mmCIF file of C-alpha atoms and ligand atoms in Angstrom:
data_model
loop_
_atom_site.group_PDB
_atom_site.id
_atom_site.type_symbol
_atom_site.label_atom_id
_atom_site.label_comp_id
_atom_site.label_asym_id
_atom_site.label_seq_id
_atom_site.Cartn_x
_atom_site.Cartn_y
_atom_site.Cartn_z
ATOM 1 C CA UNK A 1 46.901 162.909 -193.084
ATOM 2 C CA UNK A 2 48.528 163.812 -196.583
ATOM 3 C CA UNK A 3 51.666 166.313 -196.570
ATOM 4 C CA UNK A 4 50.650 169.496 -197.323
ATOM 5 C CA UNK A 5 53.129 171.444 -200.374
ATOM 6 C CA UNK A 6 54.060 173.364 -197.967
ATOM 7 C CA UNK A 7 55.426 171.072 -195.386
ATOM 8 C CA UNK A 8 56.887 169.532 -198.739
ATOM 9 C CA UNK A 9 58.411 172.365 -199.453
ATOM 10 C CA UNK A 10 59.925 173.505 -196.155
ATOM 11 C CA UNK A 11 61.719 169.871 -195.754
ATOM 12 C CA UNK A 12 63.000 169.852 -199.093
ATOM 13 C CA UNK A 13 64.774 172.845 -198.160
ATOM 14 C CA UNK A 14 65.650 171.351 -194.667
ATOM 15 C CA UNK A 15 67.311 168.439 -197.199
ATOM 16 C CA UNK A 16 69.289 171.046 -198.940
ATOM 17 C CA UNK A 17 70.670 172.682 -196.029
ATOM 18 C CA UNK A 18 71.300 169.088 -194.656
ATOM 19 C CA UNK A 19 73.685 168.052 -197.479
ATOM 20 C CA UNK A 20 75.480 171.249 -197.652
ATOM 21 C CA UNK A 21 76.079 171.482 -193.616
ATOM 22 C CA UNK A 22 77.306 167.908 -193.932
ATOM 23 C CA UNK A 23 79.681 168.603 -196.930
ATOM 24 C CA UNK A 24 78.206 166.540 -199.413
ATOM 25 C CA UNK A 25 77.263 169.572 -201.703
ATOM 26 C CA UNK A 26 78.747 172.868 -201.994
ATOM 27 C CA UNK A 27 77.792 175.469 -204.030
ATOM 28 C CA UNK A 28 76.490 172.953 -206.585
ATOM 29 C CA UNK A 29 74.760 170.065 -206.094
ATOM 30 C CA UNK A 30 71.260 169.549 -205.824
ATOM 31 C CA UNK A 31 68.002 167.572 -204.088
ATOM 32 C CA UNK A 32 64.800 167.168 -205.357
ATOM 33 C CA UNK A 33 61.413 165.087 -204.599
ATOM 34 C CA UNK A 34 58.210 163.624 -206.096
ATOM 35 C CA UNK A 35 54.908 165.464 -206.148
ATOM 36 C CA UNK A 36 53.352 163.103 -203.299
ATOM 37 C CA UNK A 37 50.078 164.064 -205.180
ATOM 38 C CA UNK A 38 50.731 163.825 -208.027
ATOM 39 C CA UNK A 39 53.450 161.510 -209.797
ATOM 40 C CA UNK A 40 54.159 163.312 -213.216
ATOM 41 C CA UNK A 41 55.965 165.981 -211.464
ATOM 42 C CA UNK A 42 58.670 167.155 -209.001
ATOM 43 C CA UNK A 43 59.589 169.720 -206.678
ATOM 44 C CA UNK A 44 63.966 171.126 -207.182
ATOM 45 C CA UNK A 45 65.137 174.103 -205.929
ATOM 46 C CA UNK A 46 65.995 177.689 -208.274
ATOM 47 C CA UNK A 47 69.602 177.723 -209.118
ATOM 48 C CA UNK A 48 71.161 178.495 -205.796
ATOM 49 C CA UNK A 49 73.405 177.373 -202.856
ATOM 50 C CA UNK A 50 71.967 174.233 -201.341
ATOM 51 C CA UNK A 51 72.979 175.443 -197.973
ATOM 52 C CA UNK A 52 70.696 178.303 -198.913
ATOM 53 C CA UNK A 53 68.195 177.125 -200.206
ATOM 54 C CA UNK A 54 64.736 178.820 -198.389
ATOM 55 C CA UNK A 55 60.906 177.127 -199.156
ATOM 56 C CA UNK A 56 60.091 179.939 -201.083
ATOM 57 C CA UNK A 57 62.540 178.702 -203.574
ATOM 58 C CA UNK A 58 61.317 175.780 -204.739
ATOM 59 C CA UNK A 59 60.299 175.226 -207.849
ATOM 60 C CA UNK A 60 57.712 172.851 -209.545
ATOM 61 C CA UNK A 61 58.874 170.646 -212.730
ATOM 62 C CA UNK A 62 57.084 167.844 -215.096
ATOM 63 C CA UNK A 63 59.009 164.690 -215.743
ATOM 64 C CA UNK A 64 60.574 166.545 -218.839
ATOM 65 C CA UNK A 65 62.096 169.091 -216.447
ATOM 66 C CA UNK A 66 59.608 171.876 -217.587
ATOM 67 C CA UNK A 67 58.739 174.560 -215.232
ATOM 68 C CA UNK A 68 54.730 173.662 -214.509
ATOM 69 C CA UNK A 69 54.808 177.468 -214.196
ATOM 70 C CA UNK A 70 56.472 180.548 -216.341
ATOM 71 C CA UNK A 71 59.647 181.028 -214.497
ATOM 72 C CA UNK A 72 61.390 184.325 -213.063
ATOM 73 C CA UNK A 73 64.374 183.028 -211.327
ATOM 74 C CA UNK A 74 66.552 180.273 -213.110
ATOM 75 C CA UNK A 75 66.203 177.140 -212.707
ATOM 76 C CA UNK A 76 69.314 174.346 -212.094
ATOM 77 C CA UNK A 77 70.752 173.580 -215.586
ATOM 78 C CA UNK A 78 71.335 169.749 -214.879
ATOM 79 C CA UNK A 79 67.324 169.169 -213.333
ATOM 80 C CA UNK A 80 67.339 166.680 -216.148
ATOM 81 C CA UNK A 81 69.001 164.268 -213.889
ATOM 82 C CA UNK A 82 65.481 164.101 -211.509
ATOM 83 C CA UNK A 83 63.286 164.110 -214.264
ATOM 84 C CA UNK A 84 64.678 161.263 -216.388
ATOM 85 C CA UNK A 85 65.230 159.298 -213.482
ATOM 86 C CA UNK A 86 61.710 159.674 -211.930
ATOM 87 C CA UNK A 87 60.264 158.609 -215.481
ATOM 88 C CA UNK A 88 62.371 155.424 -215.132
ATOM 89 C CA UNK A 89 62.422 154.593 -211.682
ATOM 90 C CA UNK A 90 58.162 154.480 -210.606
ATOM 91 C CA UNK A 91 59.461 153.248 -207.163
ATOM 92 C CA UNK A 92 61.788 157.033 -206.412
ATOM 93 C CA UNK A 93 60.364 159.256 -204.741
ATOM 94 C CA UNK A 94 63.685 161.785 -204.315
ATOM 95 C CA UNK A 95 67.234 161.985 -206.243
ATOM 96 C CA UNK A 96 70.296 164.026 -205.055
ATOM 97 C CA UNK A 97 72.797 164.839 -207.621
ATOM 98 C CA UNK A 98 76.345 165.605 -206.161
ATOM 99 C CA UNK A 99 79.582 166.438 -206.173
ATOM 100 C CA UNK A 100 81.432 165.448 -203.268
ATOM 101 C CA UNK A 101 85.324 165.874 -202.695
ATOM 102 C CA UNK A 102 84.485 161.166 -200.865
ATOM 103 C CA UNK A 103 83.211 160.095 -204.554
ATOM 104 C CA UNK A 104 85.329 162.214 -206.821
ATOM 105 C CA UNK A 105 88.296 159.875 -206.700
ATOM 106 C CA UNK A 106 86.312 157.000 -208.091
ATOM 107 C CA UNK A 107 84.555 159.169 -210.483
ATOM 108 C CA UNK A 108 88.210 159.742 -211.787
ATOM 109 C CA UNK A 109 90.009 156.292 -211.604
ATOM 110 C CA UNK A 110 86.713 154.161 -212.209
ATOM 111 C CA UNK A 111 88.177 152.401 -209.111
ATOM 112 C CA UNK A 112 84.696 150.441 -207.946
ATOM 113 C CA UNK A 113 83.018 152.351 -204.989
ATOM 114 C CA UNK A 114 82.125 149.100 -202.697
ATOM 115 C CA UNK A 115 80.107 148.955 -199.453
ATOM 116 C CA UNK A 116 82.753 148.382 -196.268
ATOM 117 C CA UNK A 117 80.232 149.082 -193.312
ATOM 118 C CA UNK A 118 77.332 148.624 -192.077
ATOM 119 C CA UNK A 119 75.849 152.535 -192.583
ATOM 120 C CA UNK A 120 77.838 152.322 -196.177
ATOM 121 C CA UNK A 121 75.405 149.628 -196.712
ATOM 122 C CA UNK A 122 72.885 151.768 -197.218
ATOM 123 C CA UNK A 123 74.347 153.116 -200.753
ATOM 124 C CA UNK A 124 73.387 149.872 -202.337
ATOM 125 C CA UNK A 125 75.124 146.528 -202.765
ATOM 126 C CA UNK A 126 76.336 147.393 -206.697
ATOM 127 C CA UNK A 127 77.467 150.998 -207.170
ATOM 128 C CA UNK A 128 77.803 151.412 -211.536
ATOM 129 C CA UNK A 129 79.977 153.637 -212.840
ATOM 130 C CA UNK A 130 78.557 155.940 -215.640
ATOM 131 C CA UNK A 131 80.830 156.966 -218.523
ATOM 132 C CA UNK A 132 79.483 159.834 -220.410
ATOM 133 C CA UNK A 133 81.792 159.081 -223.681
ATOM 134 C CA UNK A 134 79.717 155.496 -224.386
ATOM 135 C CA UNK A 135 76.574 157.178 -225.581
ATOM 136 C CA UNK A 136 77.358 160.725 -226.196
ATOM 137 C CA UNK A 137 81.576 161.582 -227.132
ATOM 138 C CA UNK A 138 83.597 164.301 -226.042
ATOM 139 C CA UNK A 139 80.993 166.683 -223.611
ATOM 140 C CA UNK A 140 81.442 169.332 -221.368
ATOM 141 C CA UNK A 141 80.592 166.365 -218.703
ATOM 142 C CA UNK A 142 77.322 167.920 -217.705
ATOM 143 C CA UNK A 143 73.650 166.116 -217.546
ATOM 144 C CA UNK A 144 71.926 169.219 -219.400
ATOM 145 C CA UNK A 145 70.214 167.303 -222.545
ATOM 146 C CA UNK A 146 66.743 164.902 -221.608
ATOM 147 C CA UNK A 147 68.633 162.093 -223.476
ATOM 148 C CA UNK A 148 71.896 162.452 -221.187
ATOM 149 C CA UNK A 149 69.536 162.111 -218.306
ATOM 150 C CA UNK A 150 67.809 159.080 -219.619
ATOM 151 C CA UNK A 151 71.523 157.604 -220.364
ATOM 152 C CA UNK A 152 72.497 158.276 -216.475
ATOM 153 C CA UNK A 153 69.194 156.756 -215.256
ATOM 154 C CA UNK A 154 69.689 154.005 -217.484
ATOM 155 C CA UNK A 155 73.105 153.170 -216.257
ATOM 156 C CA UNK A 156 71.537 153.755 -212.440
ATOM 157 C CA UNK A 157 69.160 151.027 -213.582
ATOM 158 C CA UNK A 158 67.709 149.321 -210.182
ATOM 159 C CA UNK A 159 70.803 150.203 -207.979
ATOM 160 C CA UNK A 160 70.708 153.482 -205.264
ATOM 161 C CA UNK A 161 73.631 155.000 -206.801
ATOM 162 C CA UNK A 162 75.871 155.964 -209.688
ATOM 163 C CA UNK A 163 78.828 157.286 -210.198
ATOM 164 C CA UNK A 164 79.452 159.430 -212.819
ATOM 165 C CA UNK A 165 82.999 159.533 -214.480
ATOM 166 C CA UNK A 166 85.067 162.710 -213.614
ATOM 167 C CA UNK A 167 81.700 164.697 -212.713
ATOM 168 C CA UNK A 168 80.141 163.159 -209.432
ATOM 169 C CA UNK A 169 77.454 161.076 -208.418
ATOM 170 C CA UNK A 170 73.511 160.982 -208.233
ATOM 171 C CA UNK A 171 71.302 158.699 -205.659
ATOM 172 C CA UNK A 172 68.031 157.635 -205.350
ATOM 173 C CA UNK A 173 65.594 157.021 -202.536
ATOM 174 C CA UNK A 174 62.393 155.869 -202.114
ATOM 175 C CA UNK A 175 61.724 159.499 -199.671
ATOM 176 C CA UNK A 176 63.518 162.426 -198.764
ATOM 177 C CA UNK A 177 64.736 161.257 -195.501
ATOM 178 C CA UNK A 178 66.256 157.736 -197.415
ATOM 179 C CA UNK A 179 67.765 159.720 -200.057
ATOM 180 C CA UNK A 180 69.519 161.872 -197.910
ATOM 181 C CA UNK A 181 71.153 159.255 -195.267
ATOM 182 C CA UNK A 182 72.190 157.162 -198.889
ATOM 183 C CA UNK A 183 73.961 160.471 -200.049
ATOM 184 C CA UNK A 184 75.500 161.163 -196.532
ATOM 185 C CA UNK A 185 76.723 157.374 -195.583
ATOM 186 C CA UNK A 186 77.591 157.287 -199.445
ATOM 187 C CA UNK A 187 80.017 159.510 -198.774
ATOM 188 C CA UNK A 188 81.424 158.574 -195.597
ATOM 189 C CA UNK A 189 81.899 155.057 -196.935
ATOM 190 C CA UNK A 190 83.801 156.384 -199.992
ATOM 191 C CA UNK A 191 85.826 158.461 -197.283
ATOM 192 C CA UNK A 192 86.783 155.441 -195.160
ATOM 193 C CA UNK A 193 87.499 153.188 -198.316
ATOM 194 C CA UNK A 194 90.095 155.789 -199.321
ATOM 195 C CA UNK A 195 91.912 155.748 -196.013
ATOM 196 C CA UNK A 196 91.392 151.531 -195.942
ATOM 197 C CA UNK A 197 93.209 151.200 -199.092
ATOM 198 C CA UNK A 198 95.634 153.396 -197.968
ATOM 199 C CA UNK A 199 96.866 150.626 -195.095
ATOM 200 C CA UNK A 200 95.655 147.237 -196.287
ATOM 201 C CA UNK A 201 93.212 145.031 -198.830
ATOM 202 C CA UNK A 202 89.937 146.018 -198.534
ATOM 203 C CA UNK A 203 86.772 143.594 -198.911
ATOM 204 C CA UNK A 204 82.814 144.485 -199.377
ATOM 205 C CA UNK A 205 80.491 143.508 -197.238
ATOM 206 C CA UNK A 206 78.881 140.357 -198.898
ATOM 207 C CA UNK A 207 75.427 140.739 -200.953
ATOM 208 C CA UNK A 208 73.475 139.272 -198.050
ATOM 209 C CA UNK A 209 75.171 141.835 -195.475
ATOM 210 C CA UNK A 210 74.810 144.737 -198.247
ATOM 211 C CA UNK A 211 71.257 143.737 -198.303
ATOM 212 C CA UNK A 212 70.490 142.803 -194.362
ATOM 213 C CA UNK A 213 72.187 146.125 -193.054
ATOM 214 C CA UNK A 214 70.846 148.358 -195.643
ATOM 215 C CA UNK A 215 67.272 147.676 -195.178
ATOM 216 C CA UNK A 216 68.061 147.866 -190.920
ATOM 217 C CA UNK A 217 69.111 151.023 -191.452
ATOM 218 C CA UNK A 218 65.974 152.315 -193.594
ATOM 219 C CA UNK A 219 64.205 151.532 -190.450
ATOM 220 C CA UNK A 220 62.136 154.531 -189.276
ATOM 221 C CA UNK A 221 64.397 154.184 -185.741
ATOM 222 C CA UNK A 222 67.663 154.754 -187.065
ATOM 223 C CA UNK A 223 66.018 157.626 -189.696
ATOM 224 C CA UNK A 224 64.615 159.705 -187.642
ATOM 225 C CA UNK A 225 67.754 159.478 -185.203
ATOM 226 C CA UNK A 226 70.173 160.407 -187.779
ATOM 227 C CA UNK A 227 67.468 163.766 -189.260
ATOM 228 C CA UNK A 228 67.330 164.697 -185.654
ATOM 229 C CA UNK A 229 70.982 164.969 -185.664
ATOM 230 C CA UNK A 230 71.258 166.418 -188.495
ATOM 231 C CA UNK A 231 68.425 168.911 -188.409
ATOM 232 C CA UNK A 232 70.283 170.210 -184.259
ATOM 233 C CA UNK A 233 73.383 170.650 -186.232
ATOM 234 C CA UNK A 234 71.630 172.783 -188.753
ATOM 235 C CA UNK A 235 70.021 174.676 -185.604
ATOM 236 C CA UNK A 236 73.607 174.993 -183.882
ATOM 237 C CA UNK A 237 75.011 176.893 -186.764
ATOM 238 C CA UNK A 238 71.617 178.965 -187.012
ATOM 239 C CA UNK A 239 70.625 177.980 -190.747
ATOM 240 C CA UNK A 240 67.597 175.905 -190.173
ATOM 241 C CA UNK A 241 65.228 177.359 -192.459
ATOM 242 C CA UNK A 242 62.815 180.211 -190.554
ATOM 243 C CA UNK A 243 59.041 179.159 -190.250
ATOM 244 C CA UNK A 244 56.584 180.695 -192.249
ATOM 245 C CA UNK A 245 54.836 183.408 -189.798
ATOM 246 C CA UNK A 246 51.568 182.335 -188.527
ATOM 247 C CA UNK A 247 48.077 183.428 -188.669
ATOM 248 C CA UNK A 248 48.720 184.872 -185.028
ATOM 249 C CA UNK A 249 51.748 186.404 -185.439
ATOM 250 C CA UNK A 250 51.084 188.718 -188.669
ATOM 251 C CA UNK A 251 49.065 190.829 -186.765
ATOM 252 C CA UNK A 252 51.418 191.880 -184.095
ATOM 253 C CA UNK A 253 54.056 192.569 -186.682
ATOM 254 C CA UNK A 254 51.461 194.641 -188.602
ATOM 255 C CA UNK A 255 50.752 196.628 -185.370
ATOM 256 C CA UNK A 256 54.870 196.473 -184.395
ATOM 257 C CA UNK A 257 55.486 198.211 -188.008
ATOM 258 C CA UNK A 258 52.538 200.808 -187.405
ATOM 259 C CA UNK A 259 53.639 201.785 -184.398
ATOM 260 C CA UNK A 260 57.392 202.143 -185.947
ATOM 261 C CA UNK A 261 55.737 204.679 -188.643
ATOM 262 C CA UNK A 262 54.484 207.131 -185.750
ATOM 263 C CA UNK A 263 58.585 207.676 -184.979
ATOM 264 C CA UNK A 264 59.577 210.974 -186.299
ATOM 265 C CA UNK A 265 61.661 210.566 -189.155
ATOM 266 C CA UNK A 266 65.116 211.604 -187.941
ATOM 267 C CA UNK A 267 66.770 214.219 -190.004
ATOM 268 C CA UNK A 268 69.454 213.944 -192.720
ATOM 269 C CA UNK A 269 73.149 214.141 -191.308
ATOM 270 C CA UNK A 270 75.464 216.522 -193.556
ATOM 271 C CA UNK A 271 77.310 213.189 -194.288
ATOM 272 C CA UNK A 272 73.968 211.294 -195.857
ATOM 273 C CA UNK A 273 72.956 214.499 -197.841
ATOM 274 C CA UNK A 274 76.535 214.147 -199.306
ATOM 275 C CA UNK A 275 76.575 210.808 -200.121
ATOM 276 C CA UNK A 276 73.148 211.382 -201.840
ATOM 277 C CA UNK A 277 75.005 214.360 -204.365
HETATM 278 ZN ZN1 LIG B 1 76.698 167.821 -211.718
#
């Protein structure tokens, strides 16, 4: 049976919250996701919070980054970084643009980010490094032109992830769920190659390994075992996003705030009338 928009919706929003509960975004950073209908277009959140981020606020783009519809929120400045990279890249199918405290110091040395374990594996056997300065000079470092977003998904090329010097990093997957255990074990693996280095000589995992243990964990076993973690930590801290109310439940609320209305309206304190002057 074919997603509906708004089940699209609702776990691109679970996504968001995801990455911000698991510190790979803060208040910037962003996810996004193919039209599963329709490939010319994608779905990215209004310019908020991740961790916030509700079903209500996501927004539909073309492959230029053009709102499909006139906008009255705004939008995040850098969605050129999904757009130019679903135009190249006919196999991605979601992109998360971050920037995360793990990658940072490899975004700043150009010290190569290199899969050590097996989960790491996952963020692709080659990680490039993007440098801004090659195609476009002195910038403010940010992916806000079409033609800065075509550079980055140029220098992505047919890996899962790029860094991008002094700014962050973006990653592709072929779905949500992919893109979002690449970003997450992305991070972790630039974590643990800090500390490694730190106490000895470190040494990638081979291509065949990067390869073999990659694709194992892409497997829809390990997937949905790592969302279901994710999505009862979201629920422990109470920020998994609310359901839409059902059919069956907007009556009774109708009748709950009816009933409310037949309360007599209490009467103004001294204090309230004051505040009001
Ligand atoms: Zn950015």
């Amino acid at each position: 049976m074919p997603i509906s928009l708004d089940d699209v919706r609702r776990q691109l929003a679970i996504a968001n919250r995801i990455l911000g509960n698991e510190g790979v975004i803060d208040a910037f950073g962003h996810a996004s996701v193919r039209h599963p209908g329709n490939p010319n277009r994608y779905f990215l959140a209004r310019s908020r919070s991740p961790l916030f981020v509700e079903p209500a606020d996501i927004l539909e783009f073309d492959l230029d980054s053009e709102p499909v519809r006139p906008l009255t929120v705004q939008p995040y400045g850098e969605r050129v970084i999904h757009g130019e990279i679903y135009k190249a890249r006919p196999d991605v199918n979601a992109v998360v643009h971050h920037h995360s405290g793990a990658v940072l110091p490899f975004c700043m040395t150009g010290v190569p980010l290199v899969p050590l374990f097996h989960l790491g594996a996952t963020m692709g056997g080659t990680v490039p490094f993007w440098d801004q300065r090659d195609d476009f000079g002195d910038t403010n470092l940010l992916v806000i032109k079409p033609e800065e977003g075509a550079s980055l998904a140029r220098a992505l090329g047919n890996n899962w992830t790029v860094l991008m010097r002094r700014h962050g990093a973006t990653i592709a997957g072929t779905t949500l769920q992919e893109v979002v255990f690449r970003s997450i074990n992305g991070c972790l693996n630039a974590e643990y190659q800090l500390r490694a280095m730190a106490i000895g000589t470190i040494g990638p995992l081979n291509a065949a390994e990067a390869h073999d243990a990659g694709a194992y964990n892409l497997q829809s076993r390990p997937m949905a075992r790592a969302w279901e973690y994710w999505t009862l930590r979201l629920g422990e801290r109470g920020i998994f996003p609310a359901r839409k109310k059902t059919a069956a439940q907007r009556p009774a609320r109708a009748a709950a705030s009816r009933a409310k209305t037949k309360v007599a309206p209490r009467k103004k304190t001294a204090a309230k009338r004051g505040r009001k002057r």
